[in-house]
Coordinates of C-alpha atoms in Angstrom, one line a residue:
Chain A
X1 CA 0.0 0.0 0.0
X2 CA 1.4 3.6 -0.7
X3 CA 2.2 6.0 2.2
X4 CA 3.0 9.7 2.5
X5 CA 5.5 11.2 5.0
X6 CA 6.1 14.1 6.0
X7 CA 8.9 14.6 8.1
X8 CA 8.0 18.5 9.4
X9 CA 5.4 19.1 11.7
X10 CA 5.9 22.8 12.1
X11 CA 7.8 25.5 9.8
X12 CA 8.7 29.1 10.3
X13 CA 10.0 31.4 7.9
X14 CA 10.0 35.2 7.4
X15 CA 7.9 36.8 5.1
X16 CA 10.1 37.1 1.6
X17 CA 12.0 33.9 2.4
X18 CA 12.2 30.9 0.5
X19 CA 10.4 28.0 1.0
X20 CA 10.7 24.4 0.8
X21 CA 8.5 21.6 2.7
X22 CA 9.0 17.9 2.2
X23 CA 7.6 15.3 1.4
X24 CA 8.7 11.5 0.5
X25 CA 6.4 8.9 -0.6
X26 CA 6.2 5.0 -0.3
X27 CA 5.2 2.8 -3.8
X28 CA 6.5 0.6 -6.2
X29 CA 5.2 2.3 -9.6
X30 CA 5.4 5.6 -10.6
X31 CA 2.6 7.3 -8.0
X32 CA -0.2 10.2 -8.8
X33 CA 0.6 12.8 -6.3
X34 CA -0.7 16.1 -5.2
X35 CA 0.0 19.1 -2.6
X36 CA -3.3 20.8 -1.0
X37 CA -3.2 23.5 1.7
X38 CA -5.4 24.0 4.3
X39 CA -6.0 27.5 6.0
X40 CA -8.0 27.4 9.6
X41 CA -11.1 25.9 9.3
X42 CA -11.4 25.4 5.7
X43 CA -11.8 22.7 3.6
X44 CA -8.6 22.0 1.5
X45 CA -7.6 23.3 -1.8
X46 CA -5.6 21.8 -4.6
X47 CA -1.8 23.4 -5.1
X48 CA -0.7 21.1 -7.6
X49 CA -0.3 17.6 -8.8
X50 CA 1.8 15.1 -10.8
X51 CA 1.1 12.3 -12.3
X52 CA 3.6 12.0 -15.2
X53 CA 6.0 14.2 -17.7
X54 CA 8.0 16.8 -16.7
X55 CA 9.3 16.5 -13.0
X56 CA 9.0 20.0 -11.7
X57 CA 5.1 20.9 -11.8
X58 CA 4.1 24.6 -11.7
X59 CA 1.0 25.3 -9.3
X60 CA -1.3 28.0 -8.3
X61 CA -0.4 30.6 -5.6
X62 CA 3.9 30.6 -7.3
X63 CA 4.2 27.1 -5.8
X64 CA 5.9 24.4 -7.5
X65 CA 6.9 21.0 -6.5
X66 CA 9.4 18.6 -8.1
X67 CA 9.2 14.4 -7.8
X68 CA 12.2 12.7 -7.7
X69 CA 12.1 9.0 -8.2
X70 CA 15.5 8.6 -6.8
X71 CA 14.5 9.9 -3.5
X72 CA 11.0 9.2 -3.8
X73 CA 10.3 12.7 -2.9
X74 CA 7.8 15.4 -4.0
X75 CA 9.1 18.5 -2.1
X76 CA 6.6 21.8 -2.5
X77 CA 9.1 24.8 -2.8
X78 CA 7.8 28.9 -3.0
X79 CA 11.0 31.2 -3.9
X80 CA 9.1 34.4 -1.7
X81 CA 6.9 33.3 1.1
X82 CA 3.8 35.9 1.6
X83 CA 1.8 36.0 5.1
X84 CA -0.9 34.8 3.6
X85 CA 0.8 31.4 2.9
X86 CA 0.4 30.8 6.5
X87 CA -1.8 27.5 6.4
X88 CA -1.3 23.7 6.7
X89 CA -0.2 21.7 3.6
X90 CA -0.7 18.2 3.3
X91 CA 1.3 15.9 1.0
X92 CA -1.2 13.1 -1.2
X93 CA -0.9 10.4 -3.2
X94 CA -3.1 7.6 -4.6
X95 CA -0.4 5.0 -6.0
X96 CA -2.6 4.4 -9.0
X97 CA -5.8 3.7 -7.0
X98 CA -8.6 5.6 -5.8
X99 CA -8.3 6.2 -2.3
X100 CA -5.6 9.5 -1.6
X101 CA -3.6 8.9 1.4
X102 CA -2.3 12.0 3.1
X103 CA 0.8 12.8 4.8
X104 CA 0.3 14.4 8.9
X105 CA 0.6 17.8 7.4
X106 CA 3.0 20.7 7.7
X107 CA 2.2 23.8 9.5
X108 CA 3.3 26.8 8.2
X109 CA 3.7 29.8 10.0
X110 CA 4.9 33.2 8.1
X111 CA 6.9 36.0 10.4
X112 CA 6.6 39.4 9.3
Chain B
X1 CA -20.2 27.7 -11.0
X2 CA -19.3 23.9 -10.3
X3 CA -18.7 23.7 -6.6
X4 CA -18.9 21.1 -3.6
X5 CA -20.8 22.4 -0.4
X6 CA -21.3 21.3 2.9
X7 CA -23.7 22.6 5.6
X8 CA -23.7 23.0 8.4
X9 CA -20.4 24.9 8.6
X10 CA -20.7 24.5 12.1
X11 CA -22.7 22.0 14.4
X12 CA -22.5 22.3 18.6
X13 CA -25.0 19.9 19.9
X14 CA -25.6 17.5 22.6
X15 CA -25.2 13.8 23.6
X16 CA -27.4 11.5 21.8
X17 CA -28.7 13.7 19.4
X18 CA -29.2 12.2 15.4
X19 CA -27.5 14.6 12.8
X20 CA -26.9 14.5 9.4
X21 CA -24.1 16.2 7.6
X22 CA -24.9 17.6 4.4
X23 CA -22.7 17.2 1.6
X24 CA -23.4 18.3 -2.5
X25 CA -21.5 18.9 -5.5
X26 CA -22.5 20.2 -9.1
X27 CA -19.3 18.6 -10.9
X28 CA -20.9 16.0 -12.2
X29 CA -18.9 14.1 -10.2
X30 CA -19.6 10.1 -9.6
X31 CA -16.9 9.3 -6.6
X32 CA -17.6 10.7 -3.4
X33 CA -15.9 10.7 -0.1
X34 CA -16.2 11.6 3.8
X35 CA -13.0 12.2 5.6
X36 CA -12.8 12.8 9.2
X37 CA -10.1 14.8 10.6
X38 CA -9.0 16.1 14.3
X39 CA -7.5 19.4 15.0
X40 CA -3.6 19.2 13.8
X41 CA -4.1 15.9 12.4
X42 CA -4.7 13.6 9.1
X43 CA -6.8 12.7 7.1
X44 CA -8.9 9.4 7.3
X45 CA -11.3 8.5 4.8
X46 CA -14.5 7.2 6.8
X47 CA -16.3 6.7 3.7
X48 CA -16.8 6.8 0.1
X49 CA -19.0 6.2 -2.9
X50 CA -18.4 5.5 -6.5
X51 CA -21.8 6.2 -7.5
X52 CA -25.4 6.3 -7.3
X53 CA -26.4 3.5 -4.2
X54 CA -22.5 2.4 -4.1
X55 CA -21.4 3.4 -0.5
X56 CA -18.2 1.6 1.8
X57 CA -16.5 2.0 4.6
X58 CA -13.2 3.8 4.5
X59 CA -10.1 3.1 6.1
X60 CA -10.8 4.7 9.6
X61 CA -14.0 2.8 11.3
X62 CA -16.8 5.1 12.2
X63 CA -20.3 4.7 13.8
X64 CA -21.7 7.2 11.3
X65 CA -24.0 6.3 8.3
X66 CA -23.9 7.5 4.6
X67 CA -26.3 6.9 1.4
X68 CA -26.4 7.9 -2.0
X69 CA -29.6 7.8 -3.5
X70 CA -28.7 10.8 -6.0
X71 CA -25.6 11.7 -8.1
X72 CA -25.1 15.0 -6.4
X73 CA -25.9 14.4 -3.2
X74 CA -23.7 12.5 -0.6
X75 CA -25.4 12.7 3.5
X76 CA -23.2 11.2 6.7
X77 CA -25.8 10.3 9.7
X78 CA -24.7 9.7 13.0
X79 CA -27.9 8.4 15.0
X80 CA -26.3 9.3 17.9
X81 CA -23.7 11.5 18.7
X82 CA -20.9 11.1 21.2
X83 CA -18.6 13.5 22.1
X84 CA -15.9 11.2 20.8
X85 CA -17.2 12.3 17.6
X86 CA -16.7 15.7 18.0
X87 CA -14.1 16.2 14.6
X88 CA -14.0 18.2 11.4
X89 CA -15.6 16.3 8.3
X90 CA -14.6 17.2 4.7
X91 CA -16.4 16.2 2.2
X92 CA -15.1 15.4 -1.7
X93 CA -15.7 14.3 -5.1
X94 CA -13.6 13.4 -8.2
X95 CA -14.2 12.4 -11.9
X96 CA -14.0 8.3 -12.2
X97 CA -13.6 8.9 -15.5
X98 CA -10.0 10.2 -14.5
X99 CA -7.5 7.7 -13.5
X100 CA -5.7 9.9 -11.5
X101 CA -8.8 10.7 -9.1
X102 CA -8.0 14.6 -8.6
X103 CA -10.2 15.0 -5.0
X104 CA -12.6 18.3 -4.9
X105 CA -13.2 19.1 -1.5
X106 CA -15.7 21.1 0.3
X107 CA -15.0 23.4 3.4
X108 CA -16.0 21.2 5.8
X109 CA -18.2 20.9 9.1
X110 CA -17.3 20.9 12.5
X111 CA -18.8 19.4 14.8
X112 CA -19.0 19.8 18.2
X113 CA -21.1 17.2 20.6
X114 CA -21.3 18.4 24.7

């Protein structure tokens, strides 16, 4: 069965900074997988998602993500972080099925 | 617009009450899904539906109830609420045509049983 990990519970970064949150993923074939974000007490909204092609995937919002097979990883980078990125994103993937498995989330919280 | 809503938005109510938790979408949409999640925490799926009077239980085991008797249209009962069910519940669809099953989720209700 596929499995999402993601190994940061909590980030901080100041406003303007880079940003890069992790993620590394468990499956034998090439997965289908996605970044949403959560702000408080909202429902969650699709950043981006890959399925196949071109590695680095471009996503609303200036985030991108790129999957690498070699380190089974599909890490969600921003180049300037805005306050209003402050929000929990979760890490997804189906494996090829039809039930998404998330990660625990990352919680992201933007100094000014 | 094609959307996914939930109502209520927000549910406080007491022990041993029966709710239902409304759920629709105008996508089109033939899979449906309840997650439940807790504050800080994961996702589970509870439930899910791949069409018209298809419903099964998800991954995490839950004492609530769903149907789906139209398309659009995707309710979760509880007959009787506990506070151990007090939770956030999202509710989403995808395309089955698609075989990458892109999830459409709706803002959620959280409940709150005293």
């Amino acid at each position: 069965a596929q499995s999402v990990t993601q190994p940061d519970i909590h980030i901080t970064v100041s406003e303007g900074a880079s940003l890069e949150l992790r993620c590394n993923y468990s499956y034998g074939a090439t997965p289908y997988l996605f970044w949403y974000v959560q702000s408080p007490g909202q429902g969650l909204q699709l950043l981006l998602k890959y399925f196949s092609g071109d590695t680095l995937v471009q996503g609303i919002k200036g985030f991108e993500a790129e999957f690498k097979r070699s380190q089974s990883s599909f890490n969600l980078r921003k180049p300037s972080v805005h306050w209003s990125d402050a929000a929990e994103y979760f890490c997804a993937t189906t494996g090829g099925g039809n039930k998404l498995t998330f990660g625990t989330g990352t919680q992201l919280k933007v100094e000014l | 617009e094609a959307d996914i809503y939930q109502t209520p938005r927000y549910l406080v109510i007491g022990t041993g009450k029966k709710i239902t938790l409304e759920c629709s979408q105008t996508m089109g949409h033939d899979k449906m899904y309840w997650y439940q999640q807790d504050p800080g925490m994961e996702l589970h799926l509870i439930h899910y539906s791949y069409g018209v009077n298809s419903t099964e239980k998800g991954d995490l085991s839950s004492e609530s109830t769903v149907s789906r008797i139209r398309t659009e249209h995707f309710p979760l009962t509880l007959e009787s609420a506990r506070p151990s069910h007090t939770s956030q519940y999202l509710c989403a669809s995808s395309d089955g045509r698609r075989t990458y099953n892109e999830q459409f989720f709706g803002p959620g209700t959280r409940l709150t049983v005293l």
